XYZ file of C-alpha atoms in Angstrom:
498
model
C 13.976 -49.725 -5.677
C 10.994 -49.234 -3.363
C 13.223 -47.915 -0.567
C 14.943 -45.517 -2.955
C 11.597 -44.185 -4.172
C 10.377 -43.624 -0.610
C 13.625 -41.879 0.295
C 13.140 -39.413 -2.558
C 9.609 -38.586 -1.377
C 10.706 -37.582 2.123
C 11.713 -34.063 3.138
C 14.868 -35.169 4.948
C 18.182 -33.513 4.152
C 19.812 -35.100 1.142
C 23.333 -36.459 1.069
C 26.161 -34.154 0.021
C 26.623 -36.153 -3.167
C 23.196 -34.979 -4.337
C 24.607 -31.451 -4.603
C 27.972 -32.340 -6.104
C 28.648 -29.870 -8.910
C 30.378 -32.598 -10.925
C 26.959 -34.190 -11.411
C 25.219 -30.908 -12.200
C 25.520 -28.360 -14.978
C 24.693 -25.262 -12.923
C 24.077 -23.882 -9.458
C 20.652 -22.810 -8.184
C 20.234 -19.231 -7.019
C 17.431 -18.258 -4.608
C 14.035 -18.098 -6.295
C 10.438 -18.879 -5.443
C 7.589 -20.101 -7.611
C 3.799 -20.060 -7.756
C 1.075 -21.623 -9.893
C -0.161 -18.941 -12.279
C -2.866 -21.165 -13.783
C -3.338 -24.789 -14.806
C -0.585 -24.718 -17.430
C 1.873 -22.048 -16.239
C 4.045 -21.317 -13.221
C 5.813 -18.099 -12.309
C 9.368 -17.942 -10.971
C 10.486 -14.871 -9.011
C 14.076 -14.233 -7.993
C 15.431 -12.405 -4.952
C 15.112 -8.936 -6.497
C 11.650 -9.373 -8.001
C 12.454 -10.377 -11.601
C 9.903 -12.900 -12.817
C 9.770 -15.552 -15.493
C 6.638 -17.417 -16.598
C 7.244 -21.055 -17.542
C 5.140 -24.118 -18.300
C 4.031 -26.221 -15.353
C 6.643 -28.807 -14.466
C 9.596 -26.632 -15.424
C 10.541 -25.939 -11.812
C 11.110 -29.626 -11.159
C 13.305 -29.828 -14.257
C 15.339 -26.829 -13.138
C 15.907 -28.237 -9.657
C 16.782 -31.701 -10.979
C 19.269 -30.131 -13.457
C 17.421 -31.317 -16.552
C 17.686 -27.927 -18.262
C 20.676 -27.736 -20.596
C 22.035 -25.236 -23.091
C 21.712 -27.753 -25.856
C 18.128 -28.867 -25.336
C 16.624 -25.720 -23.754
C 18.801 -22.899 -25.072
C 16.329 -19.972 -24.695
C 15.068 -21.068 -21.280
C 18.615 -21.701 -20.064
C 19.658 -18.218 -21.202
C 16.645 -16.626 -19.476
C 17.385 -18.467 -16.236
C 21.041 -17.509 -16.370
C 20.520 -13.827 -17.213
C 17.668 -13.554 -14.719
C 19.739 -14.738 -11.749
C 17.760 -17.945 -11.299
C 20.793 -20.146 -11.932
C 24.551 -19.632 -12.154
C 27.344 -21.515 -13.861
C 29.665 -20.611 -10.980
C 29.212 -20.963 -7.199
C 29.199 -17.163 -6.914
C 27.682 -15.372 -9.938
C 30.117 -12.996 -11.680
C 27.540 -10.184 -11.422
C 26.627 -10.733 -7.781
C 27.555 -7.111 -6.976
C 24.861 -5.961 -9.391
C 22.360 -8.274 -7.722
C 23.322 -6.852 -4.325
C 22.977 -3.290 -5.603
C 19.516 -4.002 -6.964
C 18.427 -5.557 -3.676
C 19.771 -2.565 -1.777
C 17.918 -0.242 -4.156
C 14.632 -2.076 -3.520
C 15.067 -1.424 0.210
C 16.316 2.143 -0.090
C 12.981 3.518 1.121
C 14.462 2.824 4.578
C 17.426 5.152 4.062
C 15.765 8.354 5.257
C 13.266 6.845 7.724
C 9.880 8.473 8.447
C 8.515 10.853 5.824
C 4.724 10.985 6.379
C 3.596 12.737 9.581
C -0.184 12.711 10.047
C -1.736 15.331 12.333
C -5.302 14.494 13.402
C -6.182 18.130 13.738
C -9.806 17.595 14.857
C -12.406 14.889 15.426
C -15.223 17.262 14.505
C -17.201 16.394 11.376
C -20.554 17.294 9.795
C -20.746 13.934 7.973
C -21.907 10.650 9.477
C -20.325 8.172 7.079
C -21.272 4.631 8.109
C -17.810 3.278 7.309
C -15.917 5.925 9.298
C -13.258 4.166 11.374
C -13.022 6.792 14.125
C -15.374 8.315 16.681
C -16.216 11.633 15.057
C -18.005 14.305 17.065
C -20.392 17.077 16.073
C -18.869 20.197 14.580
C -19.620 22.422 17.610
C -17.282 20.520 19.986
C -14.053 22.483 19.632
C -12.468 20.699 22.598
C -11.773 17.850 20.187
C -9.440 20.058 18.152
C -5.697 19.510 18.531
C -4.223 21.806 21.186
C -1.471 24.151 20.041
C 1.037 22.572 22.415
C 0.448 19.186 20.760
C 0.842 20.779 17.337
C 4.145 22.312 18.470
C 5.407 19.042 19.933
C 4.398 17.067 16.842
C 6.187 19.537 14.563
C 9.291 19.355 16.754
C 9.343 15.558 16.393
C 8.818 15.838 12.633
C 11.834 18.145 12.423
C 13.935 15.462 14.134
C 13.245 12.975 11.348
C 16.425 12.009 9.455
C 14.442 12.520 6.257
C 15.046 15.914 4.650
C 11.786 15.592 2.665
C 8.741 15.170 4.901
C 4.993 15.267 4.357
C 2.678 16.966 6.839
C -0.846 15.640 6.373
C -3.893 17.001 8.196
C -6.767 14.616 8.879
C -10.004 14.593 10.852
C -12.923 14.280 11.420
C -13.201 17.064 8.910
C -9.863 18.860 9.028
C -11.179 22.123 7.576
C -13.444 22.657 10.591
C -10.200 23.452 12.431
C -8.651 25.445 9.610
C -7.240 28.017 12.061
C -5.200 25.205 13.652
C -3.956 24.117 10.217
C -2.799 27.667 9.475
C -1.031 27.833 12.840
C 0.716 24.499 12.169
C 1.818 25.389 8.635
C 3.132 28.834 9.555
C 5.216 27.389 12.395
C 6.460 24.551 10.203
C 7.522 26.964 7.474
C 9.743 28.833 9.909
C 11.314 25.702 11.376
C 11.783 24.073 7.954
C 14.284 26.820 7.098
C 16.242 26.146 10.279
C 16.274 22.367 9.831
C 16.679 22.425 6.026
C 13.506 20.399 5.493
C 11.425 20.326 2.330
C 7.825 19.950 3.503
C 4.846 18.803 1.432
C 1.482 19.832 2.897
C -1.697 17.778 2.399
C -5.192 18.402 3.736
C -7.725 15.562 3.717
C -11.215 17.018 3.409
C -14.699 16.023 2.304
C -14.925 19.425 0.515
C -18.294 20.266 2.092
C -17.033 23.276 4.095
C -14.267 24.510 1.787
C -14.247 28.223 0.938
C -12.430 30.497 -1.493
C -10.379 31.867 1.417
C -9.174 28.349 2.252
C -8.340 27.555 -1.361
C -6.401 30.820 -1.748
C -4.316 29.912 1.310
C -3.675 26.494 -0.222
C -2.476 28.171 -3.413
C -0.025 30.464 -1.618
C 1.394 27.562 0.417
C 1.346 24.884 -2.315
C -1.001 22.633 -0.328
C -2.413 19.471 -1.878
C -6.054 18.561 -1.266
C -7.282 14.989 -0.938
C -10.990 14.245 -0.866
C -13.383 11.301 -0.938
C -15.542 10.377 -3.918
C -17.242 6.996 -3.680
C -18.898 7.068 -7.085
C -22.136 8.423 -8.561
C -24.551 10.337 -6.322
C -26.668 7.257 -5.555
C -23.583 5.500 -4.161
C -21.727 8.438 -2.618
C -24.698 9.900 -0.772
C -25.610 6.505 0.687
C -22.044 5.897 1.853
C -21.298 9.412 3.056
C -24.361 10.797 4.778
C -24.783 14.365 5.956
C -27.720 16.682 6.723
C -29.355 17.685 3.475
C -28.283 14.432 1.767
C -26.069 16.470 -0.547
C -22.571 15.203 0.160
C -22.014 14.325 -3.522
C -23.127 17.733 -4.749
C -20.931 19.581 -2.226
C -17.955 17.360 -3.028
C -18.159 18.181 -6.733
C -18.593 21.892 -6.003
C -15.526 21.800 -3.755
C -13.458 19.921 -6.341
C -14.419 22.441 -9.032
C -13.525 25.395 -6.792
C -10.189 23.893 -5.766
C -9.240 22.989 -9.338
C -10.105 26.449 -10.607
C -7.574 27.994 -8.219
C -4.958 25.298 -7.568
C -4.960 23.463 -10.861
C -6.378 20.127 -11.882
C -3.660 17.866 -10.512
C -3.474 19.467 -7.058
C -6.728 17.759 -6.080
C -6.974 13.996 -5.654
C -9.763 11.681 -4.543
C -10.125 8.316 -2.837
C -13.031 5.887 -2.857
C -13.966 3.291 -0.278
C -15.672 0.078 -1.348
C -18.756 -0.694 0.726
C -21.282 -3.488 0.270
C -23.313 -1.101 -1.888
C -20.272 -0.227 -4.017
C -19.765 -3.871 -4.987
C -22.775 -3.628 -7.302
C -21.419 -0.698 -9.327
C -17.779 -1.279 -10.413
C -18.293 0.110 -13.923
C -20.377 3.063 -12.773
C -17.780 4.090 -10.165
C -14.968 3.984 -12.719
C -17.104 5.988 -15.155
C -17.841 8.585 -12.461
C -14.157 9.270 -11.876
C -13.607 9.592 -15.610
C -16.599 11.934 -15.930
C -15.176 14.169 -13.196
C -11.847 14.444 -14.986
C -9.726 12.207 -12.785
C -6.973 10.269 -14.535
C -6.670 7.671 -11.797
C -8.734 5.886 -9.175
C -7.756 3.948 -6.051
C -10.005 0.882 -5.733
C -9.767 0.577 -1.972
C -11.481 -2.055 0.199
C -13.017 -1.063 3.489
C -10.611 -1.128 6.429
C -11.332 -3.782 9.088
C -10.758 -1.327 11.932
C -12.576 0.829 14.421
C -16.193 1.855 14.171
C -16.516 0.688 10.571
C -16.982 -2.820 11.973
C -20.180 -1.900 13.807
C -22.333 -1.682 10.681
C -21.782 -5.194 9.348
C -24.607 -5.134 6.811
C -23.180 -2.139 4.963
C -19.473 -2.677 5.574
C -18.752 -6.402 5.670
C -18.105 -8.549 2.614
C -15.850 -11.430 1.681
C -12.470 -10.863 0.049
C -13.662 -12.839 -2.984
C -16.461 -10.302 -3.499
C -14.017 -7.401 -3.443
C -11.713 -9.182 -5.888
C -14.596 -9.709 -8.299
C -15.444 -5.998 -7.990
C -11.788 -5.059 -8.475
C -11.357 -7.125 -11.643
C -14.522 -5.764 -13.232
C -13.480 -2.203 -12.420
C -9.949 -2.811 -13.711
C -11.305 -4.242 -16.966
C -13.328 -1.050 -17.406
C -10.214 1.076 -16.769
C -8.286 -0.923 -19.365
C -11.108 -0.300 -21.816
C -10.623 3.466 -21.388
C -6.902 3.027 -22.095
C -7.577 0.995 -25.238
C -9.710 3.902 -26.428
C -6.719 6.213 -26.095
C -7.360 7.766 -22.674
C -4.785 7.700 -19.883
C -6.565 6.270 -16.828
C -4.759 4.256 -14.146
C -5.684 2.307 -11.034
C -3.489 3.416 -8.139
C -3.121 0.139 -6.246
C -2.194 -1.716 -9.427
C 0.279 1.046 -10.279
C 2.021 0.632 -6.904
C 2.270 -3.122 -7.421
C 3.422 -2.732 -11.023
C 6.241 -0.430 -9.920
C 7.395 -3.195 -7.601
C 7.008 -5.854 -10.299
C 8.427 -4.032 -13.323
C 11.019 -1.618 -11.939
C 14.051 -1.920 -9.643
C 13.041 1.147 -7.657
C 11.628 1.363 -4.119
C 7.987 2.068 -3.346
C 7.237 3.738 -0.014
C 3.580 2.719 0.183
C 2.935 1.802 3.832
C 0.814 -1.336 3.278
C 3.216 -2.908 0.775
C 6.534 -2.391 2.526
C 8.861 -4.845 4.202
C 9.880 -3.824 6.790
C 6.402 -2.474 7.370
C 5.774 1.155 6.495
C 4.291 1.816 9.931
C 6.809 3.990 11.797
C 9.472 3.590 9.088
C 7.399 5.650 6.665
C 4.398 7.014 8.581
C 3.512 8.170 12.084
C 0.301 9.645 13.537
C -0.079 12.460 16.082
C -3.619 12.306 17.451
C -5.638 15.362 18.486
C -5.181 14.381 22.170
C -1.393 14.068 21.964
C -1.245 10.282 21.653
C 1.223 8.970 19.063
C 0.391 5.911 16.932
C 2.332 3.672 14.584
C -0.136 4.288 11.744
C -3.581 5.598 10.927
C -4.941 2.066 11.433
C -3.382 2.013 14.900
C -5.387 5.107 15.792
C -8.557 3.411 14.536
C -7.908 0.457 16.850
C -7.422 2.838 19.773
C -10.920 4.216 19.142
C -12.111 0.701 20.067
C -9.966 0.770 23.260
C -7.168 -1.305 21.758
C -3.990 0.658 22.500
C -1.539 -2.014 21.375
C 0.093 0.339 18.870
C 0.104 3.569 20.848
C 3.805 4.396 20.867
C 3.682 7.156 23.440
C 2.390 10.654 24.156
C 3.665 14.027 22.998
C 3.663 15.359 26.560
C 5.776 12.617 28.076
C 7.830 10.792 25.439
C 10.906 11.808 23.470
C 11.729 11.046 19.847
C 13.846 8.072 20.930
C 11.061 6.779 23.236
C 8.547 6.831 20.386
C 10.572 5.722 17.377
C 12.908 3.255 19.093
C 10.986 2.352 22.260
C 9.558 -1.006 23.430
C 6.384 -0.772 21.324
C 8.424 -0.216 18.186
C 10.765 -3.048 19.092
C 7.739 -5.316 19.548
C 6.527 -4.426 16.060
C 9.909 -5.164 14.504
C 9.546 -8.828 15.429
C 6.824 -9.251 12.798
C 7.241 -6.460 10.252
C 9.430 -8.157 7.634
C 7.750 -10.651 5.318
C 11.119 -12.238 4.566
C 10.948 -13.860 8.002
C 7.214 -14.544 8.362
C 5.924 -18.123 7.994
C 4.075 -18.417 4.699
C 5.637 -15.201 3.378
C 9.248 -16.352 3.462
C 8.607 -18.943 0.742
C 5.964 -16.999 -1.220
C 6.804 -16.153 -4.832
C 5.187 -12.727 -4.444
C 7.151 -11.790 -1.339
C 9.147 -8.980 -2.981
C 5.967 -7.415 -4.398
C 4.004 -7.547 -1.156
C 4.580 -6.260 2.366
C 4.154 -7.038 6.037
C 1.255 -5.611 8.034
C 1.399 -6.710 11.689
C -1.318 -4.201 12.589
C -3.741 -5.814 10.131
C -2.751 -9.239 11.481
C -3.461 -8.121 15.033
C -6.817 -6.563 14.141
C -8.096 -9.488 12.086
C -6.332 -12.548 13.517
C -5.328 -11.660 17.036
C -1.524 -11.553 16.835
C 1.249 -9.655 15.074
C 2.410 -12.569 12.917
C -0.945 -13.677 11.498
C -1.782 -16.881 9.674
C -1.390 -16.684 5.908
C -3.913 -19.366 4.813
C -6.785 -17.342 6.324
C -5.333 -13.834 5.992
C -7.521 -11.444 3.994
C -4.450 -9.266 3.423
C -2.704 -12.242 1.856
C -5.720 -13.400 -0.147
C -6.264 -9.962 -1.657
C -2.662 -9.216 -2.567
C -1.786 -12.659 -3.913
C -4.736 -12.710 -6.273
C -4.319 -9.127 -7.490
C -0.606 -9.709 -8.162
C -1.349 -12.994 -9.930
C -4.086 -11.333 -11.986
C -1.884 -8.398 -13.060
C 0.900 -10.707 -14.202
C -1.566 -12.987 -15.972
C -3.010 -9.998 -17.857
C 0.451 -8.875 -18.950
C 1.510 -12.328 -20.072
C -1.746 -12.976 -21.923
C -2.072 -9.660 -23.761
C 0.945 -7.530 -24.829
C -1.398 -4.554 -25.181
C -2.169 -4.700 -21.469
C 1.529 -4.798 -20.617
C 2.087 -1.670 -22.704
C -0.768 0.040 -20.866
C 0.623 -0.988 -17.481
C 4.077 0.268 -18.441
C 2.558 3.649 -19.293
C 1.118 3.829 -15.773
C 4.529 3.546 -14.098
C 6.370 6.052 -16.285
C 7.043 9.468 -14.711
C 4.403 11.986 -15.719
C 4.429 15.804 -15.600
C-alpha cells in the first residue's frame, strides 16, 4: 500500500492500463486550469472557452469521477465545451479546428501597421519619453524624403491589402510638410497596388492649426493624442515651456473635433508614479472631456524613460491596484447608463468572449512585432516594433532588422533578425506559458523579455508582463462570474459600434 501511494505521487509516466478506455467513461481533451480564488478554479480549452468550477473539480475530471448520472450539468458543460469527449476523436473536431484557425487568422495578411518616425523634434520635455527627442529647430532630425519613399515602397509590398500608415515623433506635426509629402505619394501608389490605407498622426496637439486639421479632413486622417488626466497630473507628466501642455491639448482636441468629428480624435494616457494617486480623477477627466473610452497604460520599461526612476518606476502590484480602482470607477459610469470602456480590458474581453482574432501587438502569439507592426525610423533604420526603436536609443540594436538604404523587403521581414525572434515569439512553446490557463488570452513579447530580463524567452515567475496580464485576466473573469451586471457591461464593450 505504501509503495502504491508513493508511485501515485511521482511524475513518472503511468502504465498504459491507466489510460485504458474500458476503465474510463470519457476521453480528456486539451485544457489548462488556474486557481481563480480560494474556492474556484477556471478551466480553459484550446480555443479559449472557459468554465469556472469549484476547487477540486479538476482532479475529479482527470480521475474520471465525473459521470452523467451524478454530475449531469457539469458533464454536459465539459462535453459541449470541448474539455472531454466520449470518443477518441470528437465528432465536431472540424469545428474546433476552424475556431482555432479563426483565432490565428490575424496572421493571414501579415503586416498592417507601418510606423514612420517622421521627426525627433519636439517642444515638450516629458519625463517618461522613451526616445531622445531634440529641440524643434533641428530639422536634420526629420525623415529624409528618400527614406519616406523607401518606407512607402516596402509598405506597398505587404501582402495585406489594408494597411495603416502612422506618423510618430518627437512631435510629428513639426514636420507636417513631410507628412503631406508621404501621404500624397502613398495615395498615388495605393491606387496602383490596390491598397486601402488608414492614416494616423500621433500628436500632442500643442502645434496643431486649422490648416492641418482641414488637410486631415480632406484625407480622412485620424488623430491620436496624449491626455494623462487633470491639469495637475498632465502638466507634471508632460512638461513644456509655459507649463500649459494640458490647456493646449484640450484646445487642440476641441479644434480637431469641430472639423473632423468627435470620434476621429483619440487619446492615450501613460501611468507615472504621480498618476498612481489619482485613478478616479483620471477616469473622470476623460469622461469630462467627452471620451467614451480610456486606455489605462503602464509606463514602458524602455529607453530614456528609465532614467528618471523616481517619477517613472513603480511595482507591478501598484499599477494593478491603480488599474482596479480606475476600472471600478469606469464600471460605475456604466451602471449609471453611460457607455464608457477601458481599452485594454476590451482587447482582452474580445479574446475571452469571442472566437475572433485580435491584432493587438502586445497580446498576439506569434508576437505582433513584424507580423502586425514595423517601424521606419527617421534615419532609415528599420525596427521590429516601437519598443525596439526605444531600445536602440539606449544603444541596444538587438531588434534593428535592417536599413532602408541597404536591405530589401525579404532581408527585413524574413532575415536573420526576424528568424531569431521567431524562436521565442509564440507563447504556446514558451516555458511557463505553454501550460498557463490564460495562454490563449495573452501573447508573447520577446522584446519585453529582452529589455527586462536579458533574453528573448524570459522567466515567467518574475516577468512583469506575466504578472500584469495574469492578474488583469483573472480579475476580469472574476468580475463577470461574480456579478452578471458586469458581464453585460463587458459584453457591450465588445459589440461593434457605429
